[in-house]
XYZ file of C-alpha atoms in Angstrom:
613
model
C 28.901 50.948 54.467
C 26.071 48.202 54.267
C 24.871 49.534 51.376
C 28.313 49.463 49.647
C 28.968 46.087 50.813
C 25.819 44.830 49.146
C 26.785 46.757 46.216
C 29.970 44.790 45.804
C 28.417 41.630 46.777
C 26.034 42.041 43.519
C 28.980 43.063 41.309
C 30.690 39.769 42.246
C 27.684 37.370 41.556
C 27.121 39.040 38.274
C 31.111 38.418 37.356
C 30.648 34.902 38.740
C 27.451 34.534 36.471
C 29.446 35.893 33.482
C 32.420 33.503 34.152
C 29.992 30.385 34.452
C 28.353 31.159 31.408
C 31.771 31.627 29.610
C 32.982 28.451 31.238
C 30.007 26.782 29.950
C 30.174 28.122 26.462
C 33.904 26.889 26.093
C 33.159 23.414 27.551
C 30.540 23.440 24.791
C 32.825 23.923 22.542
C 35.764 21.502 24.093
C 36.865 18.214 23.241
C 34.811 17.170 26.032
C 31.429 17.579 23.853
C 32.839 16.719 20.588
C 33.832 13.481 22.185
C 30.151 12.549 23.166
C 29.106 12.505 19.503
C 29.138 8.815 18.597
C 27.287 7.082 15.773
C 28.739 3.546 16.281
C 25.161 2.217 15.813
C 25.007 3.159 12.288
C 28.191 1.043 11.382
C 26.515 -1.964 13.294
C 23.458 -1.496 11.314
C 25.359 -1.479 8.092
C 27.013 -4.818 9.049
C 23.585 -6.365 9.588
C 22.379 -5.044 6.418
C 25.279 -6.390 4.392
C 24.686 -9.805 5.831
C 21.074 -9.636 4.901
C 21.992 -8.504 1.442
C 24.340 -11.400 1.179
C 21.811 -13.981 2.256
C 19.130 -12.085 0.015
C 21.260 -12.704 -2.895
C 21.882 -16.311 -2.228
C 18.312 -17.073 -1.635
C 16.590 -14.757 -3.597
C 13.342 -15.781 -5.296
C 10.940 -14.271 -7.416
C 7.987 -13.129 -6.357
C 4.598 -14.950 -7.168
C 2.209 -14.407 -9.801
C 2.421 -13.398 -13.611
C 5.132 -11.080 -14.680
C 4.960 -7.740 -16.155
C 6.196 -8.497 -19.714
C 8.693 -5.796 -20.915
C 8.366 -6.338 -25.132
C 11.718 -4.815 -26.634
C 13.905 -4.948 -29.835
C 17.744 -5.720 -28.616
C 18.987 -4.552 -31.825
C 17.330 -1.046 -31.532
C 19.290 1.200 -29.130
C 15.747 3.514 -28.353
C 13.778 0.513 -27.403
C 16.663 -0.650 -25.243
C 16.758 2.599 -23.289
C 13.220 2.367 -22.818
C 13.323 -1.523 -21.983
C 16.017 -0.662 -19.041
C 14.075 2.628 -17.783
C 10.924 0.124 -17.866
C 12.876 -2.576 -15.940
C 14.530 -0.314 -13.222
C 11.392 1.438 -12.414
C 9.612 -2.070 -11.645
C 12.206 -3.051 -9.863
C 12.117 -0.537 -7.560
C 8.287 -0.629 -7.159
C 9.109 -4.265 -5.922
C 7.370 -6.042 -9.040
C 8.248 -9.502 -10.972
C 9.389 -8.710 -14.718
C 10.084 -10.541 -17.775
C 12.017 -9.193 -20.561
C 10.984 -10.219 -23.958
C 13.370 -9.806 -27.036
C 10.893 -9.652 -29.824
C 13.496 -10.917 -32.461
C 14.201 -14.232 -30.774
C 11.018 -15.107 -28.784
C 7.407 -14.697 -29.282
C 5.420 -13.406 -26.421
C 2.584 -15.558 -24.953
C 0.699 -12.528 -23.827
C -1.730 -14.257 -21.555
C 1.066 -15.260 -19.048
C 1.561 -11.341 -18.303
C 0.059 -9.590 -15.680
C 0.735 -6.471 -17.892
C 2.688 -5.514 -20.854
C 4.974 -2.809 -21.545
C 6.014 -2.209 -25.122
C 9.128 -0.255 -26.213
C 8.882 -0.721 -29.726
C 6.596 1.603 -32.383
C 4.803 -1.167 -33.898
C 1.684 -2.940 -32.141
C 2.373 -6.004 -34.023
C 5.376 -6.617 -31.854
C 2.672 -7.599 -29.153
C 0.438 -9.812 -31.181
C -1.976 -9.882 -33.707
C -4.901 -7.087 -33.796
C -7.190 -9.957 -32.553
C -4.995 -10.806 -29.669
C -4.282 -7.543 -28.378
C -8.207 -6.776 -28.393
C -9.009 -10.139 -26.820
C -6.265 -9.676 -23.815
C -7.428 -6.648 -22.858
C -10.915 -6.703 -23.221
C -10.539 -9.965 -20.782
C -8.893 -7.974 -18.536
C -5.303 -7.322 -19.195
C -3.292 -4.126 -19.328
C -0.872 -2.482 -22.009
C 1.154 0.261 -21.479
C 2.790 1.541 -24.486
C 5.652 3.671 -23.756
C 6.551 5.521 -27.358
C 4.913 7.218 -30.238
C 3.619 4.643 -32.255
C 3.848 3.795 -36.184
C 0.837 4.408 -37.978
C 0.994 0.907 -39.511
C -2.262 -1.393 -39.962
C -2.383 -2.528 -36.694
C -2.841 0.988 -35.707
C -5.427 1.970 -37.956
C -7.624 -1.069 -36.989
C -7.180 -0.353 -33.233
C -6.833 3.520 -32.731
C -10.289 3.933 -31.691
C -9.816 0.883 -29.032
C -6.690 3.014 -27.815
C -8.856 5.863 -26.992
C -8.160 8.052 -30.218
C -10.925 9.357 -32.303
C -8.746 10.611 -35.226
C -5.131 11.120 -35.979
C -3.024 13.038 -38.388
C 0.725 13.859 -38.821
C 3.432 13.284 -36.962
C 4.585 16.576 -34.804
C 7.391 17.824 -32.769
C 5.974 18.855 -29.155
C 7.747 20.928 -26.292
C 7.026 21.152 -22.756
C 4.424 19.395 -20.630
C 1.366 19.856 -18.959
C 0.415 17.525 -16.274
C -3.713 17.593 -16.078
C -3.519 14.736 -13.680
C -1.767 13.585 -10.387
C 0.253 10.771 -12.810
C 3.351 12.374 -10.682
C 2.130 12.388 -7.217
C 1.212 15.876 -5.546
C 1.940 17.543 -9.282
C -1.358 17.910 -11.017
C -1.364 21.091 -12.954
C 2.467 21.409 -13.291
C 3.240 22.899 -16.224
C 6.988 23.136 -17.879
C 7.440 25.056 -20.820
C 11.368 24.180 -21.552
C 13.145 22.675 -24.499
C 14.652 19.910 -22.314
C 11.230 18.319 -22.727
C 10.430 17.914 -26.080
C 8.500 14.848 -28.128
C 8.271 13.202 -31.414
C 4.497 12.707 -31.169
C 1.435 11.991 -33.291
C -1.497 14.976 -33.640
C -4.300 12.806 -32.178
C -7.997 13.704 -30.878
C -9.184 11.610 -28.046
C -12.485 9.889 -27.374
C -14.505 11.200 -24.774
C -14.133 8.410 -22.676
C -10.655 8.408 -22.696
C -8.808 9.822 -19.516
C -6.318 12.460 -20.633
C -3.244 12.737 -17.852
C -0.736 14.865 -19.428
C -0.441 17.047 -22.455
C 2.206 19.165 -24.436
C 2.260 23.090 -23.977
C 0.156 23.679 -27.447
C -2.304 20.593 -26.242
C -1.075 17.653 -27.928
C -2.433 14.677 -26.063
C 0.950 12.789 -24.591
C -0.597 10.533 -21.859
C -3.808 9.084 -21.543
C -5.556 5.924 -20.536
C -8.480 4.204 -22.204
C -10.657 1.314 -20.818
C -11.678 -1.834 -22.861
C -13.633 -4.183 -21.629
C -12.444 -5.464 -18.311
C -8.956 -4.055 -19.019
C -7.315 -0.694 -20.189
C -4.616 0.941 -22.535
C -1.779 3.178 -21.536
C -0.170 5.368 -23.976
C 2.419 7.879 -24.133
C 2.530 9.640 -27.391
C 6.208 10.699 -27.054
C 9.832 10.089 -26.795
C 11.004 11.419 -23.496
C 10.629 8.073 -21.729
C 13.902 7.400 -22.869
C 15.349 9.658 -20.478
C 16.187 8.642 -16.842
C 14.647 11.428 -15.148
C 11.350 10.548 -16.983
C 11.143 7.547 -14.907
C 8.449 8.359 -12.637
C 5.869 8.716 -15.576
C 6.534 5.298 -16.122
C 5.879 4.363 -12.373
C 2.861 7.040 -12.230
C 1.280 5.400 -15.546
C 1.584 1.761 -14.556
C 0.075 2.629 -11.212
C -2.921 4.258 -12.518
C -3.181 1.562 -15.304
C -4.304 -1.275 -12.985
C -7.069 -0.856 -10.150
C -5.674 -0.693 -6.546
C -2.361 -0.560 -7.390
C 0.504 -0.506 -4.747
C 4.121 -0.376 -5.025
C 7.299 0.052 -2.734
C 9.233 3.477 -2.109
C 11.957 4.395 -0.105
C 10.369 7.535 1.845
C 13.338 9.525 2.389
C 14.459 13.586 2.161
C 17.827 14.064 2.056
C 19.960 17.288 1.914
C 23.655 17.782 1.070
C 25.977 20.604 1.556
C 29.246 19.826 -0.700
C 32.579 21.727 0.571
C 31.416 21.934 4.020
C 32.933 22.715 6.600
C 35.776 23.479 4.576
C 38.400 26.197 4.435
C 36.693 29.477 3.870
C 38.189 32.016 1.147
C 39.697 35.178 2.913
C 38.620 38.887 1.956
C 35.630 40.061 0.664
C 32.914 39.574 -2.165
C 31.445 42.830 -3.310
C 27.983 41.875 -3.693
C 28.171 40.282 -0.120
C 29.761 43.286 1.235
C 27.473 45.632 0.045
C 24.328 43.906 1.345
C 25.799 42.821 4.800
C 29.050 44.946 5.537
C 31.038 41.679 6.231
C 33.786 39.825 4.570
C 33.580 36.399 3.357
C 34.372 34.250 6.607
C 32.173 36.345 8.711
C 29.405 36.380 6.337
C 29.394 32.481 6.167
C 29.476 32.229 9.996
C 27.076 35.152 11.169
C 24.569 35.072 7.930
C 24.695 32.119 6.040
C 25.285 29.169 8.364
C 22.309 30.478 10.782
C 19.802 30.974 8.061
C 20.826 27.599 6.675
C 20.115 26.026 10.124
C 16.629 28.132 10.656
C 15.613 26.798 7.158
C 16.311 22.793 8.378
C 14.392 23.549 11.240
C 11.681 25.286 9.777
C 11.116 22.884 6.696
C 12.321 19.587 8.306
C 15.967 19.126 6.918
C 19.026 17.194 7.709
C 22.313 18.281 6.194
C 25.075 15.977 5.478
C 28.128 17.943 5.160
C 30.817 17.145 2.885
C 34.504 18.279 4.561
C 37.207 19.426 2.349
C 40.246 19.621 4.232
C 42.560 21.857 1.961
C 41.730 23.321 -1.210
C 45.713 22.756 -2.496
C 45.851 21.040 -5.841
C 48.238 18.404 -4.368
C 48.380 15.019 -5.551
C 51.603 13.953 -4.372
C 52.318 13.227 -0.856
C 52.959 14.370 1.922
C 49.293 15.949 2.539
C 49.719 16.906 6.106
C 51.345 20.414 5.683
C 48.643 22.509 4.046
C 48.314 26.186 5.007
C 44.692 26.697 4.374
C 43.199 23.849 6.735
C 41.375 25.545 9.750
C 40.454 22.978 12.420
C 38.456 25.929 14.072
C 35.757 25.880 11.261
C 35.850 22.214 11.069
C 34.946 21.926 14.793
C 32.769 25.047 15.061
C 30.621 24.458 11.826
C 30.773 20.695 12.394
C 29.704 20.554 15.762
C 26.475 22.743 15.054
C 25.551 20.628 11.902
C 26.035 17.444 14.358
C 23.566 18.997 16.845
C 21.145 20.258 14.252
C 20.717 16.541 13.489
C 23.201 16.200 10.600
C 25.916 14.236 9.314
C 29.372 15.032 8.760
C 30.722 13.035 5.394
C 33.812 13.328 3.472
C 34.317 15.307 0.046
C 38.009 14.412 -0.075
C 41.301 15.856 1.470
C 41.101 18.631 -1.345
C 38.727 19.064 -4.312
C 40.894 16.925 -6.838
C 38.747 13.948 -8.054
C 39.789 10.502 -7.449
C 41.405 9.408 -11.085
C 44.120 8.665 -12.750
C 42.484 9.642 -16.201
C 44.298 13.039 -16.874
C 41.302 13.764 -19.669
C 38.982 13.606 -16.955
C 41.040 15.751 -14.398
C 41.789 18.403 -17.124
C 38.410 18.742 -18.188
C 37.734 20.189 -14.424
C 40.777 21.771 -14.296
C 42.288 19.382 -11.713
C 45.176 17.262 -11.586
C 45.228 13.458 -12.108
C 46.755 11.243 -9.212
C 50.033 8.775 -9.890
C 48.646 5.781 -8.299
C 45.975 4.370 -6.104
C 48.556 4.545 -3.174
C 48.833 8.281 -3.244
C 44.832 8.719 -3.256
C 44.603 6.164 -0.609
C 47.138 8.477 1.428
C 45.295 11.539 0.820
C 41.994 9.859 2.727
C 44.422 8.625 5.372
C 45.100 12.333 6.357
C 41.399 13.291 6.063
C 40.557 10.600 8.593
C 43.270 11.745 11.007
C 42.133 15.505 10.365
C 38.580 14.609 11.211
C 39.375 12.273 13.988
C 41.525 15.182 15.740
C 38.239 17.206 15.755
C 35.643 14.353 16.497
C 37.628 11.546 17.932
C 34.536 9.197 18.654
C 32.682 10.214 15.440
C 32.416 7.663 12.592
C 32.437 9.181 9.013
C 30.602 6.737 6.702
C 29.353 9.017 3.863
C 31.398 9.966 0.757
C 30.474 12.711 -1.853
C 33.135 12.599 -4.929
C 34.354 15.875 -5.829
C 32.667 17.436 -9.003
C 30.507 13.898 -8.864
C 33.544 12.048 -10.511
C 35.100 8.938 -8.959
C 37.197 6.078 -10.953
C 37.603 2.609 -10.292
C 40.903 2.991 -8.714
C 39.629 5.818 -6.772
C 36.945 3.644 -5.180
C 39.233 0.762 -4.448
C 41.588 3.500 -2.743
C 38.582 4.526 -0.589
C 37.737 1.256 0.444
C 41.208 0.409 1.332
C 42.181 3.395 3.499
C 38.730 3.700 5.028
C 36.944 0.607 6.610
C 33.849 2.541 7.703
C 33.164 3.885 4.353
C 29.172 3.182 3.817
C 27.520 5.221 1.532
C 28.726 7.146 -1.770
C 26.396 9.755 -3.028
C 27.201 11.115 -6.702
C 24.497 11.837 -9.095
C 21.311 9.915 -10.550
C 20.770 11.730 -13.957
C 22.575 10.669 -17.258
C 25.463 12.943 -17.902
C 25.908 13.614 -21.772
C 29.823 14.145 -21.275
C 30.440 10.765 -19.996
C 32.755 11.873 -17.194
C 30.578 11.996 -13.921
C 29.905 8.669 -11.487
C 26.262 7.767 -12.354
C 24.512 5.497 -9.868
C 21.484 3.391 -9.456
C 20.029 3.130 -5.868
C 21.869 -0.331 -4.821
C 24.302 -2.266 -2.652
C 27.187 -2.803 -4.696
C 29.266 -5.693 -4.879
C 32.001 -4.277 -2.667
C 29.266 -3.561 0.364
C 28.757 0.298 -0.278
C 25.391 1.524 -0.626
C 25.053 3.595 -3.813
C 22.993 6.719 -3.011
C 22.806 8.946 -5.804
C 21.491 12.757 -5.668
C 18.623 14.073 -8.182
C 18.646 17.971 -7.697
C 20.900 21.046 -6.517
C 21.066 24.523 -6.082
C 19.302 27.249 -3.830
C 16.360 28.091 -6.250
C 14.232 26.051 -8.529
C 14.619 25.372 -12.372
C 12.328 23.608 -14.517
C 14.666 20.739 -15.016
C 15.371 20.056 -11.388
C 11.363 20.364 -10.770
C 10.839 17.870 -13.453
C 13.652 15.562 -11.848
C 12.357 16.001 -8.387
C 8.652 15.079 -9.210
C 9.674 12.160 -11.269
C 11.956 10.692 -8.551
C 9.293 11.343 -5.624
C 6.656 9.550 -7.712
C 8.882 6.616 -8.588
C 10.857 6.133 -5.323
C 9.390 8.422 -2.896
C 13.176 10.130 -2.368
C 14.016 13.731 -2.399
C 17.605 14.186 -2.637
C 19.282 17.531 -3.143
C 22.663 19.550 -2.867
C 24.129 22.897 -2.745
C 27.598 24.312 -2.145
C 28.242 27.370 0.381
C 30.163 28.929 -2.470
C 27.237 29.159 -4.597
C 26.422 32.460 -3.375
C 29.791 33.935 -4.437
C 29.821 32.054 -8.130
C 28.232 34.418 -10.589
C 26.913 31.592 -12.841
C 25.584 29.520 -9.828
C 24.067 32.285 -8.042
C 22.372 34.198 -11.500
C 24.083 37.124 -10.005
C 21.785 37.593 -7.005
C 22.488 38.526 -3.806
C 21.976 36.113 -0.930
C 19.012 37.953 0.610
C 17.084 37.413 -2.849
C 18.902 33.556 -2.989
C 17.582 33.072 0.693
C 13.831 34.106 -0.129
C 14.199 31.898 -2.983
C 15.648 28.967 -1.161
C 13.037 29.382 1.704
C 10.329 29.426 -1.112
C 11.982 26.331 -2.759
C 11.997 24.528 0.522
C 8.558 25.582 1.733
C 7.314 24.193 -1.492
C 8.539 20.929 -1.197
C 7.220 20.408 2.252
C 4.085 21.354 1.513
C 4.267 19.100 -1.772
C 5.689 16.124 0.139
C 4.712 16.508 3.884
C 5.260 12.927 4.366
C 8.557 12.301 3.323
C 11.122 11.485 6.118
C 14.185 13.779 6.782
C 17.441 11.634 6.975
C 21.009 12.070 6.788
C 22.939 10.680 3.777
C 23.940 7.323 6.009
C 20.290 7.243 7.644
C 18.877 7.125 4.355
C 21.553 4.636 3.015
C 20.472 2.173 5.453
C 16.760 2.619 4.958
C 17.156 2.411 1.347
C 19.351 -0.981 1.751
C 16.707 -2.459 3.862
C 13.827 -1.736 1.427
C 16.180 -2.919 -1.317
C 16.672 -6.473 0.665
C 12.940 -7.010 1.089
C 10.572 -8.394 -1.259
C 6.774 -8.568 -1.038
C 4.274 -10.963 -2.298
C 0.853 -9.569 -2.908
C -2.920 -11.172 -3.013
C -5.417 -9.102 -4.190
C -8.862 -9.360 -4.421
C -11.657 -6.440 -5.517
C -11.912 -5.368 -2.339
C -8.487 -6.017 -0.329
C -4.619 -6.005 -0.776
C -2.578 -8.370 1.234
C 1.285 -8.046 1.372
C 3.766 -10.957 2.837
C 7.099 -9.081 3.254
C 10.188 -11.563 3.041
C 13.091 -9.879 5.004
C 10.754 -7.376 6.709
C 12.543 -4.747 8.771
C 10.318 -1.974 10.662
C 9.363 -0.027 8.755
C 8.821 -0.217 5.418
C 6.669 1.884 3.083
C 4.501 1.483 -0.043
C 2.222 4.091 -2.239
C -0.982 2.830 -2.873
C -3.210 4.322 -5.675
C -6.866 3.474 -5.700
C -10.316 5.119 -6.260
C -11.848 2.752 -3.545
C -12.037 4.211 0.093
C -9.840 2.490 2.666
C -12.073 0.434 5.033
C -9.898 -1.112 7.472
C -6.303 -1.743 8.115
C -4.447 -4.575 9.609
C -0.717 -4.135 10.883
C -0.237 -1.191 8.786
C -1.036 2.661 8.767
C -2.086 4.570 5.910
C -1.482 8.696 5.273
C -3.365 9.820 2.469
C -0.680 11.853 0.044
C -2.976 12.801 -2.876
C -6.125 12.310 -4.624
C -6.711 8.438 -4.506
C -3.002 8.290 -3.144
C -1.978 7.062 0.024
C 1.190 5.938 1.709
C 1.127 2.822 3.537
C 3.569 2.246 6.373
C 3.961 -1.742 7.107
C 4.090 -2.405 10.666
C 4.751 -6.252 10.378
C 5.639 -8.571 7.749
C 2.086 -9.271 6.987
C -0.214 -6.747 6.479
C -3.776 -6.012 4.753
C -5.742 -3.340 3.833
C -9.364 -3.455 3.054
C -11.027 -1.519 0.469
C -14.865 0.060 0.490
C -16.613 1.734 -2.211
C -15.350 4.353 -4.267
């Protein structure tokens, strides 16, 4: 009988343990745990940053020293595109810029730290003698476009690093034979989206070739002359926004011991997540996993996504959708497909992984009153700003019911479309709105909301995304490489339903897509191991802090000293130098490529002592 009693006692203990485990599991899913998710500190940081931004605009003074002079022709669209890309690149780099319209004023090139030419004619800089003397005595000239073979060119071409030249040619693709784009030496892209009108040239032995077309035509090279140097881009793609990194890279390699500001952030968005999950089966998914769509997403896709995030240092920012109804007329609360279970379940795990919950919309109808824009996406246009505001209020209530103490601060426009009226509706209904993330690259349709990285007049931080998809494409690789060099920023997005979309999945099953996705993220981490993973709002706050700062540089042959205005811990810079770092004062350095370092400023004043090469 004693053995029997012990047996029942053991059974009771086991049952009690199982009960307690179940209770703990339920508590972990309960409002008790969800209420602990608070992020009020982000709102407080935002308010401080906006105050600092206002003060910066009121008291802003240009950095000391000579300017980078951009010479442009205001009457030429191509020259204006080059001017804008050069100006924005230098602005992000925290360099002093002077723009000179050659039709209205003559440049005094001796007043320029460096000259950036956005026209086809060397004579727009000055006479042959002026150009030659300026560079020989320590000046730097970056020629952003294929030159006209005029008299000035024919006199100066050897000093430009050219031994011989022929006809104009149409070139395709690019091969980087240097690390002009950080971490990308050897990058080879043979795709029609990179085409240039170039001159067939041969280079001097002393010229430093940095990039060429796939057929070997030199596209970018540097040639030292006296104490200065020329940098030439023998092509036409620098008018495109996604090629701005080449501008930054070329300027950073033109001068010795060059240092510039970067954001140092890695962001990853999952649009339409958490959101209502389609019911039923997908043939390819069911064949691979014997699961319907909801079960696949909860048991396969999401655990896989979390695994990748942990392994490759990602923080996901989800874009919540409450309903996929096409309703744009109030009331909005009586939708049949909204699923609070998915919002709580996926949302809790998203936050637990270090991620962020943002808004994608009450539904997937872009916030615009323009029927032409809406219809191009198969959407309905909204009647007025008030209806758009009510939809956001419903989304706020829906989110608050699941996460009472969590402040949603990030917005991702559906289909990357947002009108001015839609923006006003967001601001009016949603006081905590801190960041909007749409697109960075140009949109030939003119429908998308295209952004720069900036603090807008209404106080919202603009944080565009750069690339998308579960696997690499040449266009995205090029955009990523340029943005990483120019801004020190990786910003990517995917959709859960990319997997069940034939065109976005390339008709691949998830097993193959997952393998490609992992290879993609492994390559990103290997190429840029230094970049910091962040959520959308975290990244936006750091970007805003960087934008608010200004830095004056004092350079000698063997030292670089920075003095930061509006310093906050910690700001980052990229240093390009063929000299060794000898000693650091109030900063840290991490080597991120050949002759390339990430500098972290620990105080407002910092200094880098340099040794021999």
